[in-house]
Amino acid sequence: MAFFPVIMCGGSGTRLWPASRPSRPKQFIALAGNRSLFQDTVERVAGLAAGGGRLIVVGGVAHGEVIADQLSEIGIEAQVLLEPQPRDSAAAMAAAAAWVRRHDPEGVIGFVASDHYIPDATAFRRAVVEATTEARNGRIVTLGVKPTEPSSAYGYVKPTGPGLSAVDSFHEKPDAEAAADFIASGYLWNSGNFIVSAATLTADLEKYAPNVLAAATQALPPATEGASMQTLEDAFLASPKISIDYAVMEHTSKASVLAVDFAWSDLGAWDAIAQSGEGSTGIRILEDAERVLTRAPDGVMVAALGVNDIAIVVEHDAVLVCDINRSQEIKRIVERVRTISPKHLDFAMPAPEGLTEGGRWFANWLRLRALPMWSTVGFGADGGFRESLTLGGQATIGFRRSRVQTRQIYVYSQAGLLGWQGPWRSIVTAALARLRQAYLRPDGASRSLLANDWTVLKDEAALYDQAFVLFALCAAKQAGLEDADLEADAVRLRGHLLAGAMANGAMVEIGDHPYQSNAHMHLFEAALAWSEISEDPAWRAMADRIAGLALSTFIDADGGFLREFFGEDWKPAAGEDGRLVEPGHQFEWAWLLTRYGHLTGDPAILAAARRLYQVGRKGVAHRPPIAVDAMNDDLSLRSRRARLWPQTEWLKAALILAEDAVDAERQTLLDDAAAALRALKLYLTEDGVWRDKRLPSGEFIDEPAPASSFYHIMVAFDQLVRTSQFLDPSSAALDLA
C-alpha cells in the first residue's frame, strides 16, 4: 500500500497583492526564504513517496510551465495533472484519487497545500506517517494545528478528544471574539491537509458528490509511459465548482483529526509573511522604523522613516503601503483596483515573439551578422575555416577538424542558394580546394584532424566526418558551383564506405563508440540530399538501408525513442551508455524520417517520426522552454544543461511535421516551432556569434563560439524557409537576399 503525496496548486493569493497575481500566484513566489512555497512543499513531501508511491502535483494549465521549471530547479520529478479550468478542490482531489487508483487501488494519498509555511519538515512528515495508519483503516484524517493565538484568518475543527480523534465539527473563519471562544473550547486550526486512501475518498465522493467524481474520472488522460505532465480532458469542465469541505467533509462520518503543534501558517496575508521573519527582500534603509516589512525587485531601494507596523510591497507596476495589522483587508484594495485600473490585477504578459516575426529577425541576423562574420574573421585566405571565434569576434588558433571545413562549405553553399549576396561562391570554391588538398586521402576518405599549419595530426577517417564530406559536396553542387568532380568524389567516397559495411548494413565508427546511431544519421542526411538532385539510384538505396536500420535497430521497439550507443550485436550498449536518450537526436531523426516518409509515401515512417518528436518534446524543460542535453531510457532527465544545437533540431522537426498536420495539431506544432526559435535566439549574439552551453540556472558557459554550430543554424533556417513557403505560397519570400 504505497503513499502518494499530492500537492494542490490552486488559489491566487489575492490578499498578497501586488506580489501575488493570477499569472504568478503566491505558491510560486519566494515569500519565506530563497525558494518558492511550492518548492519548499515539494522538498517537504517528496520523500514520503518512497516505496512505490509517486509525487503528484495538481495545478492549472496556465501554470504548467512554471510547475515544470520549479521542479526542474530543485531536481525533483513528479506526475503533474493540469486542470483545463479550475473547478475548486473537490474536482482536483477526485482527479488525483482516480490517477492513484489506476496505479495502486490500495494507495493512500496525502493532500497538501502548495502555499503553506511549515519550517519543521521532519515534524510534518512524522504527523503524516501517523495519520496514514488511520487512513488505511478507512478514515479521512485532517491535520489540526494547535492555535498560537485567536485568528480570524483560519477555519477551525473541533476534535472529540486529544491526539488523533474523530471530528466533532468544522467551522468557517470566525470573527475575533468567536476565535477566542473556539480556542478556549479546545478547537484546532484546520490546516487543509488531508490523508486518506484513494478508495475511501472515491467512495465518499460517489456517495456525496457523484457528479464531481464522474467528471474527474472521465477527464483522466490515458495512461502513457513517461508522460510526467498531462492535461485533464474537457470532461473535467462538467464538474460542479465545489470545495472538498462542502462536497465531502461536512457530510462524511469518517473524518478524523490529528492534533499537531509544529509551526504552521498559510501565509495568507502580509502580516503572516512578516511573522515568518523571512519575508523582506531587496535593499532597504529603515530609520526610526520598527516592524516594517519591505519587498522590492532588484535595483529598487525602499527607505522608511518614522513609521512602525507597516508593509511596503513594490512591484514594477504597483506599490502597496498598508498597516500590517490590517493585511486581511487587502481584498478591499483589490476590488477597487478591479474598478479603477483592471490592468493592475495581473502582470502584463507580452505576447511571445511569433514565428513570422522571429523568422524575419533570423534572416536579418544571418544576412547582416553571422554570414559576414564567419566569412571574414572565420575564414582564411588559405581556404580554411576557423574552429571557433570568441564572443568578441576574434579568431582562435588551434587544430582544424574535417567536420568544420565541410559543415562551413554547406553553410555558404546554402547561403548562396538562399540568395545571400556575399562572396559565397569564391568561399566555397577555395574551401573545396583546401578540402581536397589537405583533408582527403588517396582513397577518397577524409582525415579527421589537422594542425593549424595543415600538417596531419590524425590520418584516421571517422564515419561521422565522411557523412559531412558527402553533404558538403552535395550542397556545393545544389548551389550551382561549376565543378564537374563533385558527384564523382561523392560516389567514390560512398563506395569506400559501403565496402566496409557490416552484414546488417550498419557501419562502424572509430573511437570509443564504434556502434552508434549518430554517424548513420548524418549519412542518412547526405544520402537524402543527394537523392534529391542526382539520378544515381544508389543514393536512394543508401537512404533506404539506413532508414531500415533506424526502424529495426536504432529506435526502441517498445518506447519509440532512439538510442545512441550499441554493442557489437547492435543491442543497446551496457550501462549508462546504452540508456542515453538525447532529445536533440529524437528531433533530428524525426525531421529526417519525415523527409524520407514524404519521399516514400509510407505512413509507418511518418508515424515513427511523430513518435520520436513526442519523445524529444519530453526533453524540453526550463523557463522559457529549452531542449536539454540528455534523458534516460525511462525518459527521465539525465542532464538539464542545454546546448545550442538541440534547439535547431526542435525547430526543424516542429516545422516539417506542421506541414502534414491540420487545424489544432498544426497550430500546436507551429507554436512549438516559435518556442524553439525563441530558445535558439537566446544563444545568438548581435555580433553574429553564439553561446553554446546553457546551464540550468540560465547562465551560459563563457567560451568561444564553435564554428560547427553554424551547420545546425543554417539547416534550421532552410527548413523555416521551406515550411513558410509550403504553408503560404503567396507570402513574401523568406530568404537571405
PDB file of N, CA, C and O in Angstrom, residues 24 214 227 232 253 255 303 320 353 368 391 422 502 563 657 680:
ATOM      1  N   ARG A  24       1.045  34.737 -11.527  1.00  0.00           N
ATOM      2  CA  ARG A  24       2.134  34.348 -10.630  1.00  0.00           C
ATOM      3  C   ARG A  24       1.604  34.329  -9.205  1.00  0.00           C
ATOM      4  O   ARG A  24       1.907  35.189  -8.391  1.00  0.00           O
ATOM      5  N   ALA A 214     -17.617  11.672 -11.295  1.00  0.00           N
ATOM      6  CA  ALA A 214     -17.790  11.231 -12.684  1.00  0.00           C
ATOM      7  C   ALA A 214     -16.995  12.115 -13.639  1.00  0.00           C
ATOM      8  O   ALA A 214     -16.302  11.620 -14.540  1.00  0.00           O
ATOM      9  N   ALA A 227       4.835   9.905 -19.457  1.00  0.00           N
ATOM     10  CA  ALA A 227       4.127  11.188 -19.576  1.00  0.00           C
ATOM     11  C   ALA A 227       4.040  11.829 -18.199  1.00  0.00           C
ATOM     12  O   ALA A 227       3.104  11.588 -17.443  1.00  0.00           O
ATOM     13  N   LEU A 232      -5.813  17.310 -17.945  1.00  0.00           N
ATOM     14  CA  LEU A 232      -7.093  16.619 -17.815  1.00  0.00           C
ATOM     15  C   LEU A 232      -7.989  16.980 -18.997  1.00  0.00           C
ATOM     16  O   LEU A 232      -7.974  18.114 -19.476  1.00  0.00           O
ATOM     17  N   SER A 253     -18.952  10.596   7.716  1.00  0.00           N
ATOM     18  CA  SER A 253     -18.861  10.098   9.095  1.00  0.00           C
ATOM     19  C   SER A 253     -17.469   9.538   9.367  1.00  0.00           C
ATOM     20  O   SER A 253     -17.229   8.941  10.419  1.00  0.00           O
ATOM     21  N   ALA A 255     -14.497  11.375   9.216  1.00  0.00           N
ATOM     22  CA  ALA A 255     -13.484  12.408   9.442  1.00  0.00           C
ATOM     23  C   ALA A 255     -12.802  12.252  10.793  1.00  0.00           C
ATOM     24  O   ALA A 255     -13.456  12.103  11.827  1.00  0.00           O
ATOM     25  N   ALA A 303      13.128  53.005   1.365  1.00  0.00           N
ATOM     26  CA  ALA A 303      13.555  53.715   2.566  1.00  0.00           C
ATOM     27  C   ALA A 303      12.320  54.109   3.371  1.00  0.00           C
ATOM     28  O   ALA A 303      11.302  54.525   2.798  1.00  0.00           O
ATOM     29  N   LEU A 320       2.268  48.898  -2.786  1.00  0.00           N
ATOM     30  CA  LEU A 320       1.310  48.809  -1.691  1.00  0.00           C
ATOM     31  C   LEU A 320       1.973  49.273  -0.399  1.00  0.00           C
ATOM     32  O   LEU A 320       3.074  48.826  -0.068  1.00  0.00           O
ATOM     33  N   GLU A 353       7.237  36.335 -29.004  1.00  0.00           N
ATOM     34  CA  GLU A 353       7.532  36.566 -30.424  1.00  0.00           C
ATOM     35  C   GLU A 353       7.037  35.396 -31.259  1.00  0.00           C
ATOM     36  O   GLU A 353       7.329  34.234 -30.970  1.00  0.00           O
ATOM     37  N   LEU A 368      23.116  39.842 -42.138  1.00  0.00           N
ATOM     38  CA  LEU A 368      23.869  41.028 -41.743  1.00  0.00           C
ATOM     39  C   LEU A 368      24.945  40.767 -40.701  1.00  0.00           C
ATOM     40  O   LEU A 368      25.887  41.564 -40.572  1.00  0.00           O
ATOM     41  N   LEU A 391      33.534  35.411 -28.288  1.00  0.00           N
ATOM     42  CA  LEU A 391      32.285  36.163 -28.284  1.00  0.00           C
ATOM     43  C   LEU A 391      32.506  37.612 -28.696  1.00  0.00           C
ATOM     44  O   LEU A 391      31.557  38.303 -29.084  1.00  0.00           O
ATOM     45  N   GLY A 422      26.677  37.920 -50.531  1.00  0.00           N
ATOM     46  CA  GLY A 422      28.090  37.913 -50.202  1.00  0.00           C
ATOM     47  C   GLY A 422      28.871  36.969 -51.105  1.00  0.00           C
ATOM     48  O   GLY A 422      28.307  36.274 -51.960  1.00  0.00           O
ATOM     49  N   MET A 502      28.887  -3.628 -42.347  1.00  0.00           N
ATOM     50  CA  MET A 502      28.657  -4.912 -41.707  1.00  0.00           C
ATOM     51  C   MET A 502      27.560  -5.678 -42.449  1.00  0.00           C
ATOM     52  O   MET A 502      26.899  -5.131 -43.352  1.00  0.00           O
ATOM     53  N   ARG A 563      17.961   5.266 -29.518  1.00  0.00           N
ATOM     54  CA  ARG A 563      19.124   5.076 -28.648  1.00  0.00           C
ATOM     55  C   ARG A 563      20.386   5.563 -29.369  1.00  0.00           C
ATOM     56  O   ARG A 563      20.433   5.647 -30.598  1.00  0.00           O
ATOM     57  N   LEU A 657       6.885  18.706 -39.418  1.00  0.00           N
ATOM     58  CA  LEU A 657       5.695  17.962 -39.015  1.00  0.00           C
ATOM     59  C   LEU A 657       4.440  18.819 -39.138  1.00  0.00           C
ATOM     60  O   LEU A 657       3.350  18.298 -39.392  1.00  0.00           O
ATOM     61  N   LEU A 680      16.416  29.226 -29.454  1.00  0.00           N
ATOM     62  CA  LEU A 680      17.644  29.387 -30.232  1.00  0.00           C
ATOM     63  C   LEU A 680      18.163  30.818 -30.146  1.00  0.00           C
ATOM     64  O   LEU A 680      19.364  31.060 -30.003  1.00  0.00           O
TER      65      LEU A 680
END
